[in-house]
The first five atom37 places (N, CA, C, CB, O) and aatype in JSON, in Angstrom:
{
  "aatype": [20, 20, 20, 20, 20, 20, 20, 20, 20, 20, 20, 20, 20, 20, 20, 20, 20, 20, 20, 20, 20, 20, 20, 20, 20, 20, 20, 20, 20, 20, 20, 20, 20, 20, 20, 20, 20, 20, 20, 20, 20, 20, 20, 20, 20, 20, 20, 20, 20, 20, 20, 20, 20, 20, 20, 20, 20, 20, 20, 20, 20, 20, 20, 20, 20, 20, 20, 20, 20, 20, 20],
  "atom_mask": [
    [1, 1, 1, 1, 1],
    [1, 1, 1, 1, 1],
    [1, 1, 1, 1, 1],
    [1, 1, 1, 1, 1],
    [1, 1, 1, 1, 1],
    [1, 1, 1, 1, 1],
    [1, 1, 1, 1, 1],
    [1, 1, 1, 1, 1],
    [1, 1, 1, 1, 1],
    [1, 1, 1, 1, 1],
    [1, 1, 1, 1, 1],
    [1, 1, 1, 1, 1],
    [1, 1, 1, 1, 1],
    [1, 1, 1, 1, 1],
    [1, 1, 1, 1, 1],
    [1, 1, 1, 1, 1],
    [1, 1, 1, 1, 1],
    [1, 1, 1, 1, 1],
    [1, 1, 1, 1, 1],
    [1, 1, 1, 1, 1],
    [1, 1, 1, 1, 1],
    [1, 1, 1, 1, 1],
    [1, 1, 1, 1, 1],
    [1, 1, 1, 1, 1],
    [1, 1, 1, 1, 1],
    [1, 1, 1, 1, 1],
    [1, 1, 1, 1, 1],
    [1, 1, 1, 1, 1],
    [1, 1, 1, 1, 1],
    [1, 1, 1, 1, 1],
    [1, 1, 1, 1, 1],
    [1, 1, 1, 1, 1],
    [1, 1, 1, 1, 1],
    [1, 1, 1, 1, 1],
    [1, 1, 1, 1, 1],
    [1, 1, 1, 1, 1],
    [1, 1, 1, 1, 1],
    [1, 1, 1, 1, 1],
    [1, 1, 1, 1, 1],
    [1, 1, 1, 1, 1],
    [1, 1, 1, 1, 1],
    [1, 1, 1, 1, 1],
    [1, 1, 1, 1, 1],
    [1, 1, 1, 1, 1],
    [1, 1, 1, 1, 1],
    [1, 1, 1, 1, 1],
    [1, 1, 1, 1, 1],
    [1, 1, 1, 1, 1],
    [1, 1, 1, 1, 1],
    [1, 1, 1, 1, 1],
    [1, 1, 1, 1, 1],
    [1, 1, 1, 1, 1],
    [1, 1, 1, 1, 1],
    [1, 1, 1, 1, 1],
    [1, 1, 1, 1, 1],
    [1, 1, 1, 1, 1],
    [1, 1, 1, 1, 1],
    [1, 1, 1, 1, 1],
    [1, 1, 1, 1, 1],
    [1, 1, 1, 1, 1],
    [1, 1, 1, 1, 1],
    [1, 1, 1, 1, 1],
    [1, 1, 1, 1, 1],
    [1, 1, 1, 1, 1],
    [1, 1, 1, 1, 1],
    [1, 1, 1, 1, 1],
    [1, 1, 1, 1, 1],
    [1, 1, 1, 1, 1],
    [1, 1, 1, 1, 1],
    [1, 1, 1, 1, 1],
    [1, 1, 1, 1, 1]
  ],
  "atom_positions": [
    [[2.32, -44.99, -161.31], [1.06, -44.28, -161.38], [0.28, -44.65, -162.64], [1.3, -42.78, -161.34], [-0.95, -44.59, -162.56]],
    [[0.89, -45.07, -163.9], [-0.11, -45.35, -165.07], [-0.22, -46.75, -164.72], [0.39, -45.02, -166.72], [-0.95, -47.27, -165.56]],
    [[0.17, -47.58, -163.87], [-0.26, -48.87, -163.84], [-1.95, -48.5, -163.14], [0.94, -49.95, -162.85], [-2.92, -49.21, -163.39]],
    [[-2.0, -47.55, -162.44], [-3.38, -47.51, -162.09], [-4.81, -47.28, -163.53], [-3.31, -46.14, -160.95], [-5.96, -47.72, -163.61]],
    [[-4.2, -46.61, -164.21], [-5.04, -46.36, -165.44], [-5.83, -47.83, -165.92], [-3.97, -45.74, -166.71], [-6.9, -48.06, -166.48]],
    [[-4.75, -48.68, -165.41], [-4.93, -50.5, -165.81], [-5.96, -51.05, -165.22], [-3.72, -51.55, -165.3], [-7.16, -51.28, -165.43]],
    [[-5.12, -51.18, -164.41], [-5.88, -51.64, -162.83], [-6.82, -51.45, -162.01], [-5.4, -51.51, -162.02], [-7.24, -52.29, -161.22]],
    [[-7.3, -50.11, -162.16], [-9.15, -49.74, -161.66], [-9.86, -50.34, -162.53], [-9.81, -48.07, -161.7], [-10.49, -51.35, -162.21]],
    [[-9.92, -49.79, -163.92], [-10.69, -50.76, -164.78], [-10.44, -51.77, -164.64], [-10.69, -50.7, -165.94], [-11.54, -52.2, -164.31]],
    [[-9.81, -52.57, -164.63], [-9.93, -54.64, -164.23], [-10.73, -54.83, -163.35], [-8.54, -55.6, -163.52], [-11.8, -55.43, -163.41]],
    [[-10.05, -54.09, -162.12], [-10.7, -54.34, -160.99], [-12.34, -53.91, -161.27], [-9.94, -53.53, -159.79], [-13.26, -54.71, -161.08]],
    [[-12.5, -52.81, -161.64], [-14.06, -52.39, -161.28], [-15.07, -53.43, -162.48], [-14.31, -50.29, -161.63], [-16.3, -53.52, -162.58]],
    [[-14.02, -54.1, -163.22], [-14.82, -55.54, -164.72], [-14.69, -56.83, -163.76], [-13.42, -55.98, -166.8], [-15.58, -57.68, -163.81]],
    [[-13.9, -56.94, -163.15], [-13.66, -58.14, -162.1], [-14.97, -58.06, -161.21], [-12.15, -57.94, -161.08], [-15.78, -58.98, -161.13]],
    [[-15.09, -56.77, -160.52], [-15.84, -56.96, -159.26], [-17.4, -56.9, -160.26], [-15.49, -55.53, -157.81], [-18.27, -57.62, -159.77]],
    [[-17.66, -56.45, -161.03], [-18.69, -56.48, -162.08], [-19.21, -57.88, -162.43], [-18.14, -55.85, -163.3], [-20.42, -58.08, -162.46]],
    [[-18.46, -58.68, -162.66], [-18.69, -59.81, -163.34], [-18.94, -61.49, -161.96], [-17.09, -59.83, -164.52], [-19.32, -62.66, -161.99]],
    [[-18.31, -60.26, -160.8], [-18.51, -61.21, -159.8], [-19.59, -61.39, -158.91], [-17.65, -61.13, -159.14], [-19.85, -62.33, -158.16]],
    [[-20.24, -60.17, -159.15], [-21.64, -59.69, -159.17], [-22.55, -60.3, -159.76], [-21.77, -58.62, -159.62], [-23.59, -60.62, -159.19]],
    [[-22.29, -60.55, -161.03], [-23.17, -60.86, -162.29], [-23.17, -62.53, -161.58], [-22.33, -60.5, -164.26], [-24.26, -62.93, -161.15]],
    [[-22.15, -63.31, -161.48], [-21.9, -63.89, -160.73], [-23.13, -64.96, -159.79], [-21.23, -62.96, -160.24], [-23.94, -65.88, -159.87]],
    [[-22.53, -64.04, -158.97], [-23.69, -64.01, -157.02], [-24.72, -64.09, -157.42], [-23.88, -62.51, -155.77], [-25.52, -64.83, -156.86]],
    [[-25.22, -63.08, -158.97], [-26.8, -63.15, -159.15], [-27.47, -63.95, -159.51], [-27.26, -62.49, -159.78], [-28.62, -64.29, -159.27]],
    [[-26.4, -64.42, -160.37], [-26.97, -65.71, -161.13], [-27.37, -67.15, -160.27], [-25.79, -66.12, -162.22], [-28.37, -67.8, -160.55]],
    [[-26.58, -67.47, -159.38], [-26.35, -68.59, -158.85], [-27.37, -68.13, -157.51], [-24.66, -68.98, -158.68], [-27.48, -68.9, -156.55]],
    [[-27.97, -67.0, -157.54], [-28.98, -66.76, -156.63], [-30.54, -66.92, -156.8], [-28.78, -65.61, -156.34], [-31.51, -66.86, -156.05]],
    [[-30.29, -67.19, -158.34], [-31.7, -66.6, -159.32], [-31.45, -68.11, -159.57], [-31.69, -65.1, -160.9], [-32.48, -68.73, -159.83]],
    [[-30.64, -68.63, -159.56], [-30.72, -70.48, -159.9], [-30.99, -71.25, -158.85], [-29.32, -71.22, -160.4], [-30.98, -72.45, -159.1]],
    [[-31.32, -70.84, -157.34], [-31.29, -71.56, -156.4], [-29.86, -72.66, -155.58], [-32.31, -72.14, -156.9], [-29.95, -73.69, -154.91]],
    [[-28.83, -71.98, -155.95], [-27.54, -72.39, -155.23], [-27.93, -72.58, -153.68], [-26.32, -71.19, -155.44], [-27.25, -73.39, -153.06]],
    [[-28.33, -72.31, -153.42], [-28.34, -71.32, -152.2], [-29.38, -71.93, -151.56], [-28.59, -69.7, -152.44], [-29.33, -72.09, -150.34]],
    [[-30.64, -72.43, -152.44], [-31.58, -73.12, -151.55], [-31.66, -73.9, -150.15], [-31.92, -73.82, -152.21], [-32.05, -73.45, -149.07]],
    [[-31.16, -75.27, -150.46], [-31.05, -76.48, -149.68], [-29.5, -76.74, -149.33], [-31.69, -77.69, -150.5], [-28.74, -77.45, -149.98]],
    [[-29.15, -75.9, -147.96], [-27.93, -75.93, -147.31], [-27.55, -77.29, -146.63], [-27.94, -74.87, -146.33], [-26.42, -77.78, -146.62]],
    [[-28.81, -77.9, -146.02], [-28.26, -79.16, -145.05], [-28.26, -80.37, -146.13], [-29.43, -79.57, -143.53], [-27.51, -81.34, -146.02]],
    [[-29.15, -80.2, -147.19], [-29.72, -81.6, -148.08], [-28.2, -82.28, -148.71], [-31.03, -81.02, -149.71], [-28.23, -83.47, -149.05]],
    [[-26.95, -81.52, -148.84], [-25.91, -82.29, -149.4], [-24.76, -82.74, -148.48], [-25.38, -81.56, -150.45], [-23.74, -83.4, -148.65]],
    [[-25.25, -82.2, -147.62], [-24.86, -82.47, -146.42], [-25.2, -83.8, -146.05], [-25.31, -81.58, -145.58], [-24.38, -84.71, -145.92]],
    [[-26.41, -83.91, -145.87], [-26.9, -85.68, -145.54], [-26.73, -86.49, -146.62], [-28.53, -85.98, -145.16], [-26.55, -87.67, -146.34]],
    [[-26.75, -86.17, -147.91], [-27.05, -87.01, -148.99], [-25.68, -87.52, -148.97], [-27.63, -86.36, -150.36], [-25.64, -88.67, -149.41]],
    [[-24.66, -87.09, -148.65], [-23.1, -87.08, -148.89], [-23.15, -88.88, -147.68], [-21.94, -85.01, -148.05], [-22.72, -90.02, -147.84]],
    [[-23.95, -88.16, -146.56], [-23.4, -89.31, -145.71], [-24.6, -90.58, -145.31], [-22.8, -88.56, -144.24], [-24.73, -91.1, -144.2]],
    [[-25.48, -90.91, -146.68], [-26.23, -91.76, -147.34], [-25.57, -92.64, -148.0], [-27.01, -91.21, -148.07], [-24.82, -92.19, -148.86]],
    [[-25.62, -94.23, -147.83], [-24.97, -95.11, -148.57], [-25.81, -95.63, -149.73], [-24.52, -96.14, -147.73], [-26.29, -96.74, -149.5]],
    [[-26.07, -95.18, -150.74], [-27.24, -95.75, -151.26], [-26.2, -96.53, -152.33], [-28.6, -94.6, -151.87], [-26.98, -97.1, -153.1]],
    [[-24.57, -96.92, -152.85], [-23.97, -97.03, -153.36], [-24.48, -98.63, -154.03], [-22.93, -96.6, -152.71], [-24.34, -99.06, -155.18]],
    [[-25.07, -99.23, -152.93], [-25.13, -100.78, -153.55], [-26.38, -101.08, -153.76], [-24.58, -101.96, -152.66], [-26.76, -102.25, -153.69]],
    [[-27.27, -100.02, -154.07], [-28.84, -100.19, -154.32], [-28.5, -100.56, -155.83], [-30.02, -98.64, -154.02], [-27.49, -100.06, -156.32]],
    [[-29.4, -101.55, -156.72], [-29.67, -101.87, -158.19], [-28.43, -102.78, -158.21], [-29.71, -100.5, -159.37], [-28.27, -103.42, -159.25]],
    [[-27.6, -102.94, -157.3], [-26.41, -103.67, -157.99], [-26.74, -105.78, -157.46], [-24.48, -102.7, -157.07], [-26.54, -106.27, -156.35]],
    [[-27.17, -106.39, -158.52], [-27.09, -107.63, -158.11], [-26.68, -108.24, -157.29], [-26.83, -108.07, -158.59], [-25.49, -107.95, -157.11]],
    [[-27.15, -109.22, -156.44], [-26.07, -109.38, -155.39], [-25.49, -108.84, -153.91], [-25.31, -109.19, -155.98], [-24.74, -109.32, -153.05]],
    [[-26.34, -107.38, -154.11], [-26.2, -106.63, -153.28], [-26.9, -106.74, -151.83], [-26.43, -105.68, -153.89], [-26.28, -106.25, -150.89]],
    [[-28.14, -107.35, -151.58], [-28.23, -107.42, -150.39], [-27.6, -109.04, -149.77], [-29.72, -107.06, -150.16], [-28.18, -109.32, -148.72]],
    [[-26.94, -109.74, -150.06], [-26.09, -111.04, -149.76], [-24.5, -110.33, -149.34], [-26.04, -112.23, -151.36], [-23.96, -110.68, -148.28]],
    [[-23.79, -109.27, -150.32], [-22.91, -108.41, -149.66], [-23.1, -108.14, -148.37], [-22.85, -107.34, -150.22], [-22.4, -108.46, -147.41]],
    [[-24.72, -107.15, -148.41], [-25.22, -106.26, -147.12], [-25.29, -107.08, -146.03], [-26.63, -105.58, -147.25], [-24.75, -106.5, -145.09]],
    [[-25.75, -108.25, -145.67], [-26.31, -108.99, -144.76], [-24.91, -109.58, -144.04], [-27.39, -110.07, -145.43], [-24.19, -110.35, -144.68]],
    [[-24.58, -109.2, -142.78], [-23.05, -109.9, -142.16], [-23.46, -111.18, -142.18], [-22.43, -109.48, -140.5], [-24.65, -111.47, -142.25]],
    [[-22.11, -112.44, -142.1], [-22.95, -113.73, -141.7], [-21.64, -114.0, -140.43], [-23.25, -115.26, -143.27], [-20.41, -114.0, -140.39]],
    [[-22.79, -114.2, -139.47], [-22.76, -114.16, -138.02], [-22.3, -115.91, -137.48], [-24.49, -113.57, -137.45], [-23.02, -116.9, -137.53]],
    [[-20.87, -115.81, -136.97], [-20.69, -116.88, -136.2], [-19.67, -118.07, -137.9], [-22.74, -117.49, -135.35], [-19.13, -119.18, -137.81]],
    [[-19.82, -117.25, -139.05], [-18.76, -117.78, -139.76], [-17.56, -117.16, -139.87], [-19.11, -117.98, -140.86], [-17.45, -116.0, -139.5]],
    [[-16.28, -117.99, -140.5], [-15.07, -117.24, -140.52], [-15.39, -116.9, -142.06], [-13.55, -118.08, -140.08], [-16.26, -117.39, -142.78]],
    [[-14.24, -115.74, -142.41], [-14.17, -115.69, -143.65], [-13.59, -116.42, -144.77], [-13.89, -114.91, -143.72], [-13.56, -115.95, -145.91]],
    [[-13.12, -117.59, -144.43], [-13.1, -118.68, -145.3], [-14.03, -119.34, -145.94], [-12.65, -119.42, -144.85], [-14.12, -119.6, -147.14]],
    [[-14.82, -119.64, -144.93], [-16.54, -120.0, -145.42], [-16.94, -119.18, -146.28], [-17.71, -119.9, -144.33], [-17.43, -119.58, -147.33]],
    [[-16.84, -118.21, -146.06], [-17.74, -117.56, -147.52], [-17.27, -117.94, -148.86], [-17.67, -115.88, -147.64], [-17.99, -118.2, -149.83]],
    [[-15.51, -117.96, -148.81], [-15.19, -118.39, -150.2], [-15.53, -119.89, -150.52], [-13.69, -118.17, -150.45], [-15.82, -120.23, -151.67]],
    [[-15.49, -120.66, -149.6], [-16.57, -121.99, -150.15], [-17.22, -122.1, -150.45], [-17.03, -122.71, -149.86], [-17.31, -123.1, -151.16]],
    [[-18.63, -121.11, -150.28], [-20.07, -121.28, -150.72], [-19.83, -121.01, -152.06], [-21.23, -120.32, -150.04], [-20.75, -121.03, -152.88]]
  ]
}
């Protein structure tokens, strides 16, 4: 029974702070743009700026992959 003396107060600073929480990340726009990381996730933009990169991108059609290490 005195473990309760403990334990409401935590709990009622816990659920307080988890509140404080929710508000914040509500008042920051968390919450805004649900689908946008969603697509951005499955966007390859990984080899944009990188030199070289559209000769990677481009398949070459009707060679084996030996040829490429010759060129």
């Amino acid at each position: 029974m005195e473990s309760l003396y403990i334990l409401i107060p935590i709990s009622v600073v816990l659920v307080f702070i988890i509140g404080v929480l929710f508000w914040w990340s509500l008042r920051n726009g968390q919450y805004d743009d649900m689908e946008g990381p969603a697509y951005r996730m499955l966007m390859d933009d990984r080899d944009e700026g990188r030199p070289g990169a559209d000769e990677a991108a481009t398949p070459q059609v009707g060679r084996g992959a030996d040829a490429k290490k010759r060129d």
